[in-house]
Each structure stands twice: as C-alpha cells, then as structure tokens.
PDB file of N, CA and C in Angstrom:
ATOM      1  N   ILE A  26     -28.883  17.563 -11.420  1.00  0.00           N
ATOM      2  CA  ILE A  26     -29.013  16.795 -12.354  1.00  0.00           C
ATOM      3  C   ILE A  26     -29.967  15.529 -12.643  1.00  0.00           C
ATOM      4  N   ASP A  27     -30.806  15.182 -12.885  1.00  0.00           N
ATOM      5  CA  ASP A  27     -31.587  14.066 -13.320  1.00  0.00           C
ATOM      6  C   ASP A  27     -31.201  13.145 -12.979  1.00  0.00           C
ATOM      7  N   ARG A  28     -32.341  12.233 -11.662  1.00  0.00           N
ATOM      8  CA  ARG A  28     -31.463  10.832 -11.457  1.00  0.00           C
ATOM      9  C   ARG A  28     -31.565   9.872 -11.984  1.00  0.00           C
ATOM     10  N   VAL A  29     -32.867   9.521 -13.030  1.00  0.00           N
ATOM     11  CA  VAL A  29     -33.139   8.743 -13.638  1.00  0.00           C
ATOM     12  C   VAL A  29     -31.822   8.733 -14.829  1.00  0.00           C
ATOM     13  N   ALA A  30     -31.079   9.831 -15.062  1.00  0.00           N
ATOM     14  CA  ALA A  30     -30.361   9.321 -16.736  1.00  0.00           C
ATOM     15  C   ALA A  30     -28.883   9.654 -15.426  1.00  0.00           C
ATOM     16  N   THR A  31     -28.662  10.013 -14.192  1.00  0.00           N
ATOM     17  CA  THR A  31     -27.920   9.051 -13.985  1.00  0.00           C
ATOM     18  C   THR A  31     -27.596   7.597 -13.640  1.00  0.00           C
ATOM     19  N   GLU A  32     -28.891   7.240 -13.092  1.00  0.00           N
ATOM     20  CA  GLU A  32     -28.923   5.636 -12.496  1.00  0.00           C
ATOM     21  C   GLU A  32     -28.541   5.047 -14.005  1.00  0.00           C
ATOM     22  N   ARG A  33     -29.364   5.515 -15.328  1.00  0.00           N
ATOM     23  CA  ARG A  33     -29.343   4.383 -16.506  1.00  0.00           C
ATOM     24  C   ARG A  33     -27.747   4.721 -16.779  1.00  0.00           C
ATOM     25  N   GLY A  34     -26.894   5.668 -16.803  1.00  0.00           N
ATOM     26  CA  GLY A  34     -25.813   5.858 -16.993  1.00  0.00           C
ATOM     27  C   GLY A  34     -24.510   4.766 -16.248  1.00  0.00           C
ATOM     28  N   LEU A  35     -24.859   4.937 -14.690  1.00  0.00           N
ATOM     29  CA  LEU A  35     -24.304   4.190 -14.102  1.00  0.00           C
ATOM     30  C   LEU A  35     -24.530   2.206 -14.407  1.00  0.00           C
ATOM     31  N   ARG A  36     -25.979   2.445 -15.206  1.00  0.00           N
ATOM     32  CA  ARG A  36     -26.224   1.065 -15.098  1.00  0.00           C
ATOM     33  C   ARG A  36     -25.044   0.507 -16.160  1.00  0.00           C
ATOM     34  N   GLN A  37     -25.200   1.472 -17.283  1.00  0.00           N
ATOM     35  CA  GLN A  37     -24.375   1.427 -18.495  1.00  0.00           C
ATOM     36  C   GLN A  37     -23.105   1.083 -17.799  1.00  0.00           C
ATOM     37  N   LEU A  38     -22.195   1.605 -16.895  1.00  0.00           N
ATOM     38  CA  LEU A  38     -20.884   1.384 -16.435  1.00  0.00           C
ATOM     39  C   LEU A  38     -20.605   0.063 -15.746  1.00  0.00           C
ATOM     40  N   GLY A  39     -21.915  -0.920 -15.735  1.00  0.00           N
ATOM     41  CA  GLY A  39     -22.369  -1.920 -15.009  1.00  0.00           C
ATOM     42  C   GLY A  39     -22.267  -1.993 -13.486  1.00  0.00           C
ATOM     43  N   LEU A  40     -22.286  -1.188 -12.865  1.00  0.00           N
ATOM     44  CA  LEU A  40     -22.856  -0.521 -11.821  1.00  0.00           C
ATOM     45  C   LEU A  40     -24.429  -1.194 -11.507  1.00  0.00           C
ATOM     46  N   ASN A  41     -25.237  -1.364 -10.350  1.00  0.00           N
ATOM     47  CA  ASN A  41     -25.953  -1.504  -9.731  1.00  0.00           C
ATOM     48  C   ASN A  41     -26.244  -0.750  -8.767  1.00  0.00           C
ATOM     49  N   THR A  42     -27.246   0.015  -9.476  1.00  0.00           N
ATOM     50  CA  THR A  42     -27.817   1.279  -8.239  1.00  0.00           C
ATOM     51  C   THR A  42     -28.412   0.867  -7.215  1.00  0.00           C
ATOM     52  N   GLU A  43     -28.299  -0.299  -6.865  1.00  0.00           N
ATOM     53  CA  GLU A  43     -29.524  -0.829  -5.652  1.00  0.00           C
ATOM     54  C   GLU A  43     -27.986  -0.749  -4.160  1.00  0.00           C
ATOM     55  N   LYS A  44     -27.361  -1.688  -5.014  1.00  0.00           N
ATOM     56  CA  LYS A  44     -26.202  -2.170  -4.353  1.00  0.00           C
ATOM     57  C   LYS A  44     -25.279  -1.503  -4.605  1.00  0.00           C
ATOM     58  N   ASP A  45     -24.707  -0.847  -5.419  1.00  0.00           N
ATOM     59  CA  ASP A  45     -23.122   0.332  -5.846  1.00  0.00           C
ATOM     60  C   ASP A  45     -22.618   1.085  -5.203  1.00  0.00           C
ATOM     61  N   VAL A  46     -24.188   1.598  -5.462  1.00  0.00           N
ATOM     62  CA  VAL A  46     -24.693   3.450  -4.714  1.00  0.00           C
ATOM     63  C   VAL A  46     -25.215   4.146  -3.846  1.00  0.00           C
ATOM     64  N   THR A  47     -24.128   4.770  -3.341  1.00  0.00           N
ATOM     65  CA  THR A  47     -25.327   5.438  -2.233  1.00  0.00           C
ATOM     66  C   THR A  47     -25.606   6.965  -2.612  1.00  0.00           C
ATOM     67  N   PHE A  48     -27.064   7.617  -3.181  1.00  0.00           N
ATOM     68  CA  PHE A  48     -27.105   8.263  -3.247  1.00  0.00           C
ATOM     69  C   PHE A  48     -27.311   9.451  -2.203  1.00  0.00           C
ATOM     70  N   VAL A  49     -26.173  10.847  -1.959  1.00  0.00           N
ATOM     71  CA  VAL A  49     -26.565  12.111  -0.950  1.00  0.00           C
ATOM     72  C   VAL A  49     -27.334  13.287  -1.306  1.00  0.00           C
ATOM     73  N   ALA A  50     -27.915  13.529  -0.896  1.00  0.00           N
ATOM     74  CA  ALA A  50     -27.364  15.196  -0.963  1.00  0.00           C
ATOM     75  C   ALA A  50     -26.864  15.933  -0.680  1.00  0.00           C
ATOM     76  N   ILE A  51     -26.442  16.797  -1.483  1.00  0.00           N
ATOM     77  CA  ILE A  51     -25.148  17.692  -1.276  1.00  0.00           C
ATOM     78  C   ILE A  51     -25.905  19.616  -2.180  1.00  0.00           C
ATOM     79  N   PRO A  52     -26.395  20.251  -1.094  1.00  0.00           N
ATOM     80  CA  PRO A  52     -26.739  20.976  -2.187  1.00  0.00           C
ATOM     81  C   PRO A  52     -26.475  22.158  -2.851  1.00  0.00           C
ATOM     82  N   THR A  53     -25.238  22.311  -3.409  1.00  0.00           N
ATOM     83  CA  THR A  53     -24.841  23.169  -3.936  1.00  0.00           C
ATOM     84  C   THR A  53     -23.727  22.534  -4.975  1.00  0.00           C
ATOM     85  N   GLN A  54     -23.510  22.752  -6.299  1.00  0.00           N
ATOM     86  CA  GLN A  54     -22.102  22.599  -6.534  1.00  0.00           C
ATOM     87  C   GLN A  54     -20.884  22.523  -6.286  1.00  0.00           C
ATOM     88  N   LYS A  55     -20.452  23.813  -5.612  1.00  0.00           N
ATOM     89  CA  LYS A  55     -19.350  23.752  -4.586  1.00  0.00           C
ATOM     90  C   LYS A  55     -19.269  22.954  -3.432  1.00  0.00           C
ATOM     91  N   ASP A  56     -20.132  22.613  -3.037  1.00  0.00           N
ATOM     92  CA  ASP A  56     -20.166  21.987  -2.230  1.00  0.00           C
ATOM     93  C   ASP A  56     -19.823  20.284  -2.650  1.00  0.00           C
ATOM     94  N   MET A  57     -20.282  20.011  -3.567  1.00  0.00           N
ATOM     95  CA  MET A  57     -20.298  19.271  -4.365  1.00  0.00           C
ATOM     96  C   MET A  57     -18.833  18.856  -4.880  1.00  0.00           C
ATOM     97  N   LEU A  58     -18.166  19.714  -5.463  1.00  0.00           N
ATOM     98  CA  LEU A  58     -16.850  19.863  -5.768  1.00  0.00           C
ATOM     99  C   LEU A  58     -15.519  19.351  -4.449  1.00  0.00           C
ATOM    100  N   LEU A  59     -16.266  20.522  -3.535  1.00  0.00           N
ATOM    101  CA  LEU A  59     -15.768  20.329  -2.197  1.00  0.00           C
ATOM    102  C   LEU A  59     -15.409  18.842  -1.499  1.00  0.00           C
ATOM    103  N   ALA A  60     -16.474  18.481  -1.576  1.00  0.00           N
ATOM    104  CA  ALA A  60     -16.515  16.823  -1.366  1.00  0.00           C
ATOM    105  C   ALA A  60     -15.914  15.663  -1.673  1.00  0.00           C
ATOM    106  N   LEU A  61     -16.017  15.783  -3.087  1.00  0.00           N
ATOM    107  CA  LEU A  61     -15.007  15.027  -4.684  1.00  0.00           C
ATOM    108  C   LEU A  61     -13.634  14.908  -3.557  1.00  0.00           C
ATOM    109  N   LYS A  62     -13.382  17.035  -3.440  1.00  0.00           N
ATOM    110  CA  LYS A  62     -11.316  17.135  -3.258  1.00  0.00           C
ATOM    111  C   LYS A  62     -11.073  16.389  -2.272  1.00  0.00           C
ATOM    112  N   SER A  63     -12.136  16.646  -0.797  1.00  0.00           N
ATOM    113  CA  SER A  63     -11.949  15.994   0.570  1.00  0.00           C
ATOM    114  C   SER A  63     -11.983  14.301   0.334  1.00  0.00           C
ATOM    115  N   GLY A  64     -12.615  13.933  -0.539  1.00  0.00           N
ATOM    116  CA  GLY A  64     -12.372  12.481  -0.323  1.00  0.00           C
ATOM    117  C   GLY A  64     -14.183  11.691   0.378  1.00  0.00           C
ATOM    118  N   ALA A  65     -15.010  12.438   0.777  1.00  0.00           N
ATOM    119  CA  ALA A  65     -15.921  12.303   1.175  1.00  0.00           C
ATOM    120  C   ALA A  65     -17.279  12.023   0.339  1.00  0.00           C
ATOM    121  N   VAL A  66     -17.054  11.701  -0.777  1.00  0.00           N
ATOM    122  CA  VAL A  66     -18.193  10.733  -2.031  1.00  0.00           C
ATOM    123  C   VAL A  66     -16.897  10.758  -2.593  1.00  0.00           C
ATOM    124  N   ALA A  67     -16.950   9.741  -4.028  1.00  0.00           N
ATOM    125  CA  ALA A  67     -16.869   8.845  -4.602  1.00  0.00           C
ATOM    126  C   ALA A  67     -16.952   8.903  -6.376  1.00  0.00           C
ATOM    127  N   ALA A  68     -18.079   9.606  -6.045  1.00  0.00           N
ATOM    128  CA  ALA A  68     -18.258  10.768  -7.538  1.00  0.00           C
ATOM    129  C   ALA A  68     -19.872  12.243  -7.058  1.00  0.00           C
ATOM    130  N   ALA A  69     -19.642  12.896  -8.156  1.00  0.00           N
ATOM    131  CA  ALA A  69     -20.715  14.087  -7.797  1.00  0.00           C
ATOM    132  C   ALA A  69     -21.375  14.207  -9.564  1.00  0.00           C
ATOM    133  N   GLY A  70     -22.851  14.693  -9.817  1.00  0.00           N
ATOM    134  CA  GLY A  70     -22.780  14.983 -10.872  1.00  0.00           C
ATOM    135  C   GLY A  70     -22.645  16.460 -10.558  1.00  0.00           C
ATOM    136  N   LEU A  71     -21.993  17.274 -11.481  1.00  0.00           N
ATOM    137  CA  LEU A  71     -21.719  18.788 -11.684  1.00  0.00           C
ATOM    138  C   LEU A  71     -21.984  18.780 -12.931  1.00  0.00           C
ATOM    139  N   GLN A  72     -21.765  20.291 -13.127  1.00  0.00           N
ATOM    140  CA  GLN A  72     -21.915  21.119 -14.087  1.00  0.00           C
ATOM    141  C   GLN A  72     -21.138  22.401 -14.247  1.00  0.00           C
ATOM    142  N   SER A  73     -20.824  23.288 -15.438  1.00  0.00           N
ATOM    143  CA  SER A  73     -20.422  23.692 -15.040  1.00  0.00           C
ATOM    144  C   SER A  73     -20.328  25.027 -14.400  1.00  0.00           C
ATOM    145  N   PRO A  74     -19.683  25.967 -13.455  1.00  0.00           N
ATOM    146  CA  PRO A  74     -18.154  25.653 -13.503  1.00  0.00           C
ATOM    147  C   PRO A  74     -17.058  24.946 -13.349  1.00  0.00           C
ATOM    148  N   GLU A  75     -17.875  24.035 -12.056  1.00  0.00           N
ATOM    149  CA  GLU A  75     -17.356  23.233 -11.350  1.00  0.00           C
ATOM    150  C   GLU A  75     -16.259  21.868 -12.243  1.00  0.00           C
ATOM    151  N   ILE A  76     -17.004  21.061 -13.229  1.00  0.00           N
ATOM    152  CA  ILE A  76     -16.958  20.042 -13.960  1.00  0.00           C
ATOM    153  C   ILE A  76     -15.025  20.902 -14.120  1.00  0.00           C
ATOM    154  N   GLN A  77     -15.279  22.007 -15.159  1.00  0.00           N
ATOM    155  CA  GLN A  77     -14.352  22.841 -14.994  1.00  0.00           C
ATOM    156  C   GLN A  77     -12.889  22.826 -13.846  1.00  0.00           C
ATOM    157  N   LEU A  78     -13.189  22.947 -12.655  1.00  0.00           N
ATOM    158  CA  LEU A  78     -12.326  23.281 -11.894  1.00  0.00           C
ATOM    159  C   LEU A  78     -12.121  21.942 -11.332  1.00  0.00           C
ATOM    160  N   ALA A  79     -12.945  20.774 -11.509  1.00  0.00           N
ATOM    161  CA  ALA A  79     -12.697  19.522 -11.254  1.00  0.00           C
ATOM    162  C   ALA A  79     -11.433  19.018 -12.253  1.00  0.00           C
ATOM    163  N   ARG A  80     -11.714  18.951 -12.779  1.00  0.00           N
ATOM    164  CA  ARG A  80     -11.028  18.473 -14.486  1.00  0.00           C
ATOM    165  C   ARG A  80      -9.521  19.350 -14.083  1.00  0.00           C
ATOM    166  N   ALA A  81      -9.253  20.402 -13.568  1.00  0.00           N
ATOM    167  CA  ALA A  81      -8.217  21.102 -13.061  1.00  0.00           C
ATOM    168  C   ALA A  81      -7.450  20.725 -12.099  1.00  0.00           C
ATOM    169  N   ALA A  82      -8.454  20.059 -11.473  1.00  0.00           N
ATOM    170  CA  ALA A  82      -7.850  19.400 -10.423  1.00  0.00           C
ATOM    171  C   ALA A  82      -7.403  18.500 -10.016  1.00  0.00           C
ATOM    172  N   GLY A  83      -7.427  17.460 -11.535  1.00  0.00           N
ATOM    173  CA  GLY A  83      -7.250  16.434 -11.525  1.00  0.00           C
ATOM    174  C   GLY A  83      -7.996  15.372 -11.449  1.00  0.00           C
ATOM    175  N   LEU A  84      -9.336  15.749 -11.599  1.00  0.00           N
ATOM    176  CA  LEU A  84     -10.518  14.510 -10.966  1.00  0.00           C
ATOM    177  C   LEU A  84     -10.806  14.174 -12.197  1.00  0.00           C
ATOM    178  N   LYS A  85     -11.123  12.749 -12.490  1.00  0.00           N
ATOM    179  CA  LYS A  85     -11.846  12.434 -13.829  1.00  0.00           C
ATOM    180  C   LYS A  85     -13.251  12.192 -13.966  1.00  0.00           C
ATOM    181  N   GLU A  86     -13.561  12.323 -14.794  1.00  0.00           N
ATOM    182  CA  GLU A  86     -14.675  12.056 -15.500  1.00  0.00           C
ATOM    183  C   GLU A  86     -15.236  10.852 -15.674  1.00  0.00           C
ATOM    184  N   LEU A  87     -16.392  10.222 -15.088  1.00  0.00           N
ATOM    185  CA  LEU A  87     -16.971   8.316 -15.207  1.00  0.00           C
ATOM    186  C   LEU A  87     -17.865   8.893 -15.665  1.00  0.00           C
ATOM    187  N   LEU A  88     -18.814   9.588 -15.797  1.00  0.00           N
ATOM    188  CA  LEU A  88     -20.232   9.907 -17.004  1.00  0.00           C
ATOM    189  C   LEU A  88     -20.656  10.987 -17.660  1.00  0.00           C
ATOM    190  N   PHE A  89     -20.579  11.325 -18.641  1.00  0.00           N
ATOM    191  CA  PHE A  89     -21.012  12.159 -19.269  1.00  0.00           C
ATOM    192  C   PHE A  89     -22.835  11.929 -19.927  1.00  0.00           C
ATOM    193  N   LEU A  90     -23.404  13.446 -19.071  1.00  0.00           N
ATOM    194  CA  LEU A  90     -24.467  12.836 -19.454  1.00  0.00           C
ATOM    195  C   LEU A  90     -25.102  13.993 -20.613  1.00  0.00           C
ATOM    196  N   GLY A  91     -24.245  15.293 -20.783  1.00  0.00           N
ATOM    197  CA  GLY A  91     -24.437  16.361 -21.598  1.00  0.00           C
ATOM    198  C   GLY A  91     -24.592  15.459 -23.328  1.00  0.00           C
ATOM    199  N   GLU A  92     -25.192  16.241 -24.391  1.00  0.00           N
ATOM    200  CA  GLU A  92     -25.121  16.174 -26.132  1.00  0.00           C
ATOM    201  C   GLU A  92     -24.006  16.312 -26.277  1.00  0.00           C
TER     202      GLU A  92
END
C-alpha cells in the first residue's frame, strides 16, 4: 500500500503522521493480519483476502484507500 496515500488518509482522520503514528515494516499481508490479531500493532494496510479475514474476525476498518 502506498505510504503517501496512507499518510494523506491518516491526516484526514486528524492524525499527525510525525507524532501519532509509527510505521513498521511487516513483510507479508498474512503477518500483518497476525500482528493485528495479537495486538502487536494497532493498524495495518491490508488487501484482499486478508481484509475479509480481518472483518470476519471483528476488526474494524479505519481507512479505505481504494476506489
């Protein structure tokens, strides 16, 4: 997921991407979902099919960057 678009979206939510957010590198979508479920991260940029799995697990969508 494009970092510039992510930062723009987070700013639209009122977050300061310099102070309120720490970006971490997680190598795969599967690992991102596992990190979310375990509480290791508060948010992640997921794509299909992990986004559907996250929704099915009761996780909430913070920001949608698609069309």
